[in-house]
Structures are given as structure tokens and as C-alpha cells.
Amino acid sequence: MNRLEKDQSNIAKPLAILFAGLFMLASAGAIYFVIQNNQMQRLAEMQKTDYENLDAVKQDLEGELHEIESSFTDKITENEELSATLQERVKEVEKLQWRLTDARSKLAVSTKENEEIKTRLTQLESIKKDLESDIDALAKTNNELRLANAEIKVELEQTNEYTERLSAHISKMSRENDKLIKRLYQIAPAGFIADNFIVSAEKRNDKLTSRAKFADEVRVQFDINNVPEEFRTNEELYLVVTQFDGRPLENIPTQTVKVAAQDPMVVKAADVEKIKLNSRQHVEMSFQADKDLEAGLYNVLVYADHGFLGATSFQLR
């Protein structure tokens, strides 16, 4: 019994200690859980407060975000408008740059043209002075020409009078010359005639001229046709040159020959040509003028051994 009590006493004591430990552990756990619960409550309250604060912040941020998004949209719209406006301004600037370049180019051209105009004006001023001098000289010349014209008019009137007198004189000489030619045909007929006369004066270079001072040789061409049978023999032809009034020329080389006509005559031949006469032929004769002839009218007469063949006239200026 005592042993049992003792054993029970030995068992109860540890149990008491165990229960006491468990109680203390439970008390500590309860206290811990109370403390933890209080902490959890405080933490929950704090989290709730934080949540509420965060939700307020969220709402504020959402409001700010909405404002920012609205402002961003406005800025995008504004930027697009500004971009369009900027593009227009770029185009306007490009136009202004082009106009500026064009204006500078025109200014350069205008400056060059102004310089050219100034140079041209200087030249024109010089030309103007020269023209004024020329005008003065022309005015003086015109006065001189008026005086000369008056003198020429007087001389022309005198020349016209002289021409009229000369024309009358030439007409008279022509009539006398015609009479002389007819008389020659009458007193010294050759039995055939020379016609189709062509007279030409030539320079030393064989070029034709009508100027007496340039004439070096005078050529006379003519035709002899219908020559009778009895005259178709060797014949000497004589070329005689006289003044228009019939006076002989003393300043060209000649030789004196005798024409055996019905009424024999002596002539001074400037050229002698011996030919064989046929029924018809073209003859050319000439004489050296050697610049000894003066301007005026001349007669050319052609003779054969036995008579007068024909005549013509020519003029040298």
C-alpha cells in the first residue's frame, strides 16, 4: 500500500509537473494567440487603412491618369494640328526660300543689266556727242551743198543750153555727115557695100570700155555681102577714122593711100587689111588709140582699092 502510494506519489508528481507544464504552455500559447490576434487585428486594421489609402491613391491616380490621357489626347490633337501647321509653314518657308533665291537671281541679273545699261548709256552719250558733232558738220555741209546745188543748177542750166546747142550742132553735123557719106557713095562707089558695123573700145587687158582715157585699141567689125563676081579677088581694105564733122585725126598712126575710084582720092588709113573677097565675109579691123583720143563722136569709114564701102560712127566718153 505504501509502495502503491509511493508509486502513485511517484507517478503523480511528474504528471503534476507535466500538467503544470502543459498549463503553462497552454497559457503561453493562449497569451501568444491573444497577442498574435491583437497584432493580426492591428495589422488588418492597418492593412485596411492602407487599402483604403491605396484605393484613394488608386482613385486619385485613375483621376490623374484620366486627366493625363485626356491631356495626352488633347496634346496629340494639338500636335497633329501643329504638325499640319508646321508642314504649311515649311511649305511657306520653301516658297519664301524659292522667292528669295529668285529675287536674288533677279537682283543679280538686274545688277548686271544695270551695269550694262550704265555702260550702254555711257556709249550712247558718247555716240550722242558724236552725232551732235556730225549734225553740226552735216548742217555745215548742207549749207555748202545748198550753195553748190545753186551753182550746179546754174551750171546745169548753162549745160542744158550748151547741150541743146550741141544737139543742134550734132544734128547739123549728122546731116552734113550723111551728105558726105552719100557723096562718097556717088563719087567712089565700090560696087558693093559694108554694113552691120560693130565698134568696140578695149583696155590693155582686153576688157571693153567706153572711156576715152582708158581706150587702148578700137576694133571695127563689119560684113561685106553680095560681092559681084568680077570683084572676088585679092583686095586691100582701108580703115579711116575722122572727127564727126569729117576732119581727119592727126594724133593716131596712119598711112596715106590712094583709092582708085571714078574720082581718085587720097585717104589716111589707120589700118590696112588685105583679104580675098568672096560673095560674103565678116571682116575685123582695128587701130591703136593709145589714149590719144579725146571724148567725143568719131566717124569710121571703110574703103577698098577701087572705092568707098561704108561708114559708121562711135562715141567715147
XYZ file of C-alpha atoms in Angstrom:
317
model
C 0.000 0.000 0.000
C 2.683 2.286 0.971
C 4.521 1.063 -2.082
C 1.458 1.728 -4.140
C 1.007 5.071 -2.612
C 4.636 5.624 -3.053
C 4.389 4.561 -6.645
C 1.326 6.665 -7.122
C 3.080 9.546 -5.421
C 5.995 8.994 -7.765
C 3.652 8.957 -10.788
C 1.506 11.949 -9.681
C 4.402 14.188 -9.256
C 5.605 14.002 -12.818
C 2.050 14.231 -14.035
C 1.588 17.346 -11.931
C 4.718 18.702 -13.426
C 3.530 17.686 -16.890
C 0.121 19.202 -16.390
C 1.696 22.294 -14.914
C 3.991 22.490 -17.968
C 1.093 21.908 -20.299
C -0.915 24.524 -18.497
C 1.891 26.929 -18.713
C 2.390 26.029 -22.340
C -1.295 26.468 -22.979
C -1.271 29.752 -21.101
C 1.713 30.872 -23.099
C 0.014 29.710 -26.286
C -3.161 31.471 -25.300
C -1.248 34.588 -24.494
C 0.651 34.210 -27.801
C -2.531 33.683 -29.713
C -4.088 36.680 -27.952
C -1.062 38.739 -28.756
C -0.997 37.401 -32.319
C -4.696 38.046 -32.647
C -4.261 41.580 -31.437
C -1.376 42.025 -33.796
C -3.369 40.492 -36.613
C -6.279 42.806 -35.814
C -3.950 45.771 -35.717
C -2.295 44.539 -38.905
C -5.699 44.028 -40.529
C -6.776 47.477 -39.434
C -3.520 48.851 -40.740
C -3.927 46.903 -43.999
C -7.497 48.105 -44.224
C -6.300 51.631 -43.678
C -3.535 51.045 -46.217
C -6.056 49.523 -48.624
C -8.333 52.460 -48.166
C -5.375 54.765 -48.588
C -4.205 52.798 -51.636
C -7.737 52.792 -53.051
C -7.855 56.569 -52.564
C -4.458 56.802 -54.156
C -5.696 54.483 -56.936
C -8.727 56.662 -57.455
C -6.531 59.741 -57.405
C -4.135 58.064 -59.795
C -7.017 56.943 -62.003
C -8.304 60.529 -61.967
C -4.842 61.832 -62.756
C -4.441 59.103 -65.412
C -7.760 60.114 -66.958
C -6.703 63.732 -66.865
C -3.301 62.760 -68.325
C -4.975 60.613 -71.019
C -7.360 63.476 -71.817
C -4.485 65.912 -71.803
C -2.425 63.481 -73.911
C -5.305 63.163 -76.390
C -5.555 66.931 -76.466
C -1.811 67.158 -76.912
C -1.915 64.575 -79.730
C -4.697 66.555 -81.414
C -2.759 69.751 -80.786
C 0.429 68.115 -82.072
C -1.374 66.917 -85.203
C -2.715 70.417 -85.742
C 0.736 71.817 -85.025
C 2.262 69.235 -87.402
C -0.150 70.278 -90.177
C 0.516 73.914 -89.381
C 4.252 73.165 -89.318
C 4.029 71.485 -92.728
C 2.208 74.514 -94.059
C 4.875 76.739 -92.511
C 7.578 74.526 -94.075
C 5.920 74.923 -97.466
C 5.619 78.657 -96.897
C 9.288 78.772 -95.873
C 10.231 76.781 -99.001
C 8.202 79.206 -101.105
C 9.875 82.095 -99.337
C 13.286 80.485 -99.920
C 12.450 79.982 -103.614
C 11.211 83.551 -103.888
C 14.310 84.731 -102.076
C 16.538 82.719 -104.455
C 14.566 84.004 -107.436
C 14.741 87.545 -106.085
C 18.497 87.222 -105.550
C 18.866 85.821 -109.070
C 16.764 88.639 -110.486
C 18.709 91.099 -108.393
C 21.978 89.715 -109.774
C 20.582 89.890 -113.310
C 19.179 93.342 -112.628
C 22.529 94.454 -111.243
C 24.281 93.077 -114.317
C 21.703 94.688 -116.577
C 22.082 97.955 -114.694
C 25.828 97.816 -115.243
C 25.260 97.029 -118.920
C 22.709 99.834 -119.131
C 25.159 102.234 -117.483
C 27.855 101.158 -119.932
C 25.397 101.458 -122.824
C 24.283 104.885 -121.584
C 27.911 105.962 -121.459
C 28.368 104.692 -125.011
C 25.123 106.368 -126.104
C 26.257 109.602 -124.506
C 29.471 109.372 -126.482
C 27.507 108.490 -129.622
C 25.164 111.390 -128.901
C 28.092 113.791 -128.733
C 29.487 112.320 -131.952
C 26.062 112.621 -133.583
C 25.731 116.191 -132.428
C 29.127 116.891 -133.943
C 28.065 115.058 -137.108
C 24.803 117.029 -137.182
C 26.731 120.273 -136.903
C 29.085 119.067 -139.639
C 26.109 117.961 -141.746
C 24.423 121.311 -141.231
C 27.592 122.990 -142.435
C 27.844 120.504 -145.302
C 24.180 121.085 -146.163
C 24.805 124.785 -146.380
C 27.769 124.103 -148.623
C 25.652 121.680 -150.660
C 22.912 124.273 -150.998
C 25.449 126.712 -152.341
C 26.947 124.009 -154.567
C 23.459 122.986 -155.671
C 22.695 126.566 -156.616
C 25.945 126.699 -158.571
C 25.184 123.302 -160.152
C 21.718 124.499 -161.041
C 23.195 127.476 -162.806
C 25.801 125.239 -164.461
C 23.078 122.708 -165.355
C 21.019 125.407 -166.983
C 24.106 126.501 -168.852
C 24.864 122.840 -169.685
C 21.316 122.328 -170.907
C 21.689 125.334 -173.107
C 25.060 124.010 -174.269
C 23.547 120.538 -174.787
C 20.754 121.988 -176.820
C 23.235 123.930 -178.908
C 25.461 120.827 -179.128
C 22.485 118.676 -180.075
C 21.554 121.140 -182.783
C 25.181 121.202 -183.887
C 25.343 117.383 -183.899
C 22.100 117.209 -185.842
C 23.577 119.629 -188.326
C 26.835 117.623 -188.452
C 24.856 114.412 -188.846
C 23.068 115.881 -191.799
C 26.377 117.066 -193.221
C 27.899 113.638 -192.467
C 25.025 111.892 -194.218
C 25.549 114.165 -197.179
C 29.265 113.294 -197.127
C 28.560 109.560 -196.991
C 26.031 109.840 -199.821
C 28.502 111.844 -201.830
C 31.170 109.190 -201.237
C 28.790 106.513 -202.442
C 28.170 108.675 -205.507
C 31.721 109.683 -206.378
C 33.522 106.484 -205.304
C 31.161 103.524 -205.429
C 32.950 100.215 -204.965
C 30.125 98.183 -206.469
C 29.333 96.520 -203.107
C 28.959 97.830 -199.547
C 30.000 97.150 -195.964
C 27.259 97.054 -193.285
C 26.363 95.613 -189.850
C 29.129 97.648 -188.205
C 30.144 96.892 -184.605
C 32.669 99.228 -182.925
C 34.186 98.394 -179.513
C 36.945 100.054 -177.479
C 39.209 97.855 -175.314
C 41.668 98.398 -172.474
C 45.138 96.883 -172.376
C 43.684 93.841 -170.541
C 41.225 93.286 -173.437
C 38.259 94.427 -171.345
C 35.708 96.670 -173.008
C 35.460 100.337 -172.094
C 33.630 103.434 -173.220
C 36.076 105.856 -171.607
C 38.423 107.651 -173.981
C 41.259 107.812 -171.431
C 41.126 104.038 -170.890
C 40.805 103.007 -174.559
C 43.941 101.336 -175.882
C 42.554 99.781 -179.076
C 39.379 100.276 -181.136
C 38.057 97.255 -183.044
C 35.732 97.638 -186.033
C 33.760 94.654 -187.343
C 31.515 94.633 -190.398
C 30.053 92.386 -193.119
C 30.612 92.543 -196.857
C 27.866 90.772 -198.782
C 26.733 90.369 -202.395
C 30.196 90.921 -203.855
C 29.967 90.780 -207.680
C 31.940 88.030 -209.414
C 34.387 90.468 -211.025
C 35.472 91.804 -207.575
C 36.110 88.422 -205.945
C 39.864 88.828 -205.963
C 42.566 89.923 -203.535
C 41.663 93.355 -202.269
C 43.122 95.852 -199.803
C 40.686 97.420 -197.345
C 41.432 100.739 -195.658
C 40.067 101.859 -192.275
C 39.823 105.654 -191.926
C 38.944 107.465 -188.667
C 37.832 111.130 -188.626
C 36.184 113.641 -186.347
C 32.418 113.563 -186.538
C 32.475 116.621 -188.759
C 34.806 114.861 -191.204
C 38.086 116.438 -190.117
C 40.973 113.929 -190.144
C 42.659 112.818 -186.910
C 46.280 113.823 -186.550
C 47.055 112.068 -183.242
C 46.850 108.383 -184.292
C 49.312 106.485 -186.530
C 48.129 106.430 -190.196
C 49.461 105.773 -193.665
C 48.474 107.664 -196.789
C 46.861 105.521 -199.509
C 45.196 106.250 -202.830
C 41.733 104.948 -203.643
C 41.352 104.227 -207.376
C 37.715 105.293 -207.756
C 35.977 107.103 -210.575
C 37.255 110.224 -208.925
C 40.563 109.049 -207.338
C 41.145 110.232 -203.758
C 43.867 110.127 -201.125
C 42.954 108.969 -197.558
C 44.875 108.401 -194.329
C 44.279 104.781 -193.268
C 44.568 103.856 -189.610
C 44.570 100.181 -190.636
C 45.129 98.293 -193.905
C 43.855 94.730 -194.355
C 44.478 92.586 -197.443
C 41.848 89.877 -197.963
C 40.462 87.593 -200.657
C 36.924 88.781 -201.318
C 34.166 86.190 -201.577
C 30.461 86.525 -202.102
C 30.139 87.353 -198.394
C 32.550 87.665 -195.451
C 32.907 89.079 -191.959
C 35.845 91.468 -191.585
C 37.581 92.806 -188.461
C 39.945 95.780 -188.477
C 41.389 97.903 -185.690
C 43.612 100.818 -184.771
C 45.635 101.790 -181.732
C 44.068 104.578 -179.709
C 46.977 104.721 -177.279
C 44.948 107.130 -175.106
C 45.351 109.828 -177.766
C 41.647 110.042 -178.458
C 39.544 112.581 -176.647
C 35.977 112.117 -175.538
C 33.548 112.752 -178.352
C 31.949 111.405 -181.551
C 34.024 109.816 -184.350
C 33.423 108.516 -187.859
C 34.777 105.194 -189.143
C 34.947 104.838 -192.940
C 35.951 101.721 -194.904
C 37.440 101.894 -198.427
C 38.568 99.266 -200.912
C 41.206 99.685 -203.616
C 38.585 100.880 -206.034
C 36.005 102.737 -203.936
C 34.025 103.518 -200.801
C 32.340 100.614 -198.954
C 30.522 102.143 -195.972
C 30.768 104.055 -192.696
C 29.506 104.241 -189.096
C 30.126 106.388 -186.012
C 31.029 105.739 -182.359
C 31.353 107.734 -179.177
C 33.875 107.761 -176.350
C 33.144 109.418 -173.046
